[in-house]
């Protein structure tokens, strides 16, 4: 028997002024993307912005549905739209933000497990580490370089 640890590296910034300009711009586009959210049931509005290697930014927002599982998270809306529109262009980074109608979200929101699994495949397809930038409505920003820091023991296509 051997006890092991998984150690995850990430960086916390106090605010957007500390970010590199292109990451600060992507985060600002994620905040804009919140406007596209349709969250009639949770009242929790999420915005995501995906930056491609060619500099194009594709936005997404969470879209809910009365048949709850038919809705989709902002991250997957943005990642799938990016892949559908630019199938051959690698993805460099994704920024994620959230606003709630009930509380002030002043801490970073991390993507759900299903979105992390989709990020795994986006990263593999892109053949480069995916930069994941998370903020709430305001406040501290968490940055992960590579999905493996957020998703240990990834399910890989090589097992198929
Ligand atoms: N949501 C996202 O868009 N991204 C996440 O990473 C977590 C949750 C959405 C799904 C749903 O519309 C609402 O937030 C509440 O769960």
Coordinates of N, CA and C and ligand atoms in Angstrom, one line a residue, residues 37-39 42-47 61-64 71-76 96-97 109-113 115, ligand 1:
X37 N -26.7 35.0 -21.4 CA -27.2 33.8 -20.6 C -28.7 33.8 -20.6
X38 N -29.3 32.6 -20.6 CA -30.7 32.4 -20.4 C -30.8 31.4 -19.2
X39 N -31.1 32.0 -18.0 CA -31.0 31.2 -16.8 C -32.3 31.4 -16.0
X42 N -32.2 28.7 -12.7 CA -31.3 28.9 -11.6 C -31.0 30.3 -11.2
X43 N -31.3 31.2 -12.2 CA -31.0 32.7 -12.0 C -29.5 32.9 -11.7
X44 N -28.7 31.9 -12.3 CA -27.2 32.0 -12.2 C -26.7 32.1 -13.6
X45 N -26.1 33.2 -13.9 CA -25.7 33.6 -15.3 C -24.2 33.4 -15.4
X46 N -23.8 32.6 -16.4 CA -22.4 32.3 -16.6 C -22.0 32.8 -18.0
X47 N -20.8 33.4 -18.1 CA -20.3 33.8 -19.4 C -19.0 33.1 -19.6
X61 N -22.6 31.4 -23.3 CA -23.3 31.7 -22.1 C -24.2 30.4 -21.7
X62 N -24.5 30.3 -20.5 CA -25.4 29.1 -20.1 C -26.8 29.3 -20.6
X63 N -27.3 28.3 -21.2 CA -28.7 28.3 -21.8 C -29.5 27.2 -21.1
X64 N -30.5 27.6 -20.3 CA -31.3 26.6 -19.6 C -32.6 26.2 -20.4
X71 N -30.4 21.9 -20.9 CA -29.6 23.1 -20.9 C -28.2 22.8 -21.0
X72 N -27.4 23.8 -21.2 CA -25.9 23.6 -21.4 C -25.1 24.7 -20.7
X73 N -24.0 24.4 -20.1 CA -23.1 25.3 -19.4 C -22.5 26.3 -20.5
X74 N -22.1 27.5 -20.0 CA -21.5 28.5 -20.8 C -20.2 28.0 -21.4
X75 N -19.4 27.2 -20.7 CA -18.1 26.8 -21.2 C -18.3 25.9 -22.4
X76 N -19.3 24.9 -22.3 CA -19.5 24.0 -23.4 C -20.1 24.7 -24.6
X96 N -13.9 32.4 -17.7 CA -15.3 32.0 -17.2 C -15.6 33.0 -16.1
X97 N -16.8 33.5 -16.2 CA -17.3 34.4 -15.1 C -18.8 34.1 -14.8
X109 N -15.4 31.1 -10.0 CA -16.2 29.9 -10.2 C -15.4 29.0 -11.1
X110 N -15.2 27.8 -10.6 CA -14.5 26.7 -11.4 C -15.5 25.9 -12.2
X111 N -15.1 25.5 -13.4 CA -16.0 24.8 -14.3 C -16.5 23.4 -13.7
X112 N -17.7 23.0 -14.1 CA -18.2 21.7 -13.6 C -17.4 20.6 -14.2
X113 N -17.6 19.4 -13.7 CA -16.9 18.2 -14.2 C -17.1 17.9 -15.6
X115 N -17.8 20.0 -18.0 CA -17.1 20.9 -18.9 C -15.6 20.6 -18.8
Ligands
LIG1 N1 -23.2 26.5 -15.2 C1 -22.3 26.9 -16.1 O1 -22.7 27.5 -17.1 N2 -21.0 26.6 -16.0 C2 -20.5 25.9 -14.9 O2 -19.3 25.6 -14.8 C3 -21.4 25.5 -13.7 C4 -22.8 25.8 -14.0 C5 -24.6 26.8 -15.3 C6 -25.5 25.6 -15.6 C7 -26.8 26.2 -15.1 O3 -27.4 26.9 -16.1 C8 -26.5 27.2 -14.0 O4 -25.1 27.5 -14.2 C9 -26.7 26.6 -12.6 O5 -26.0 25.4 -12.4

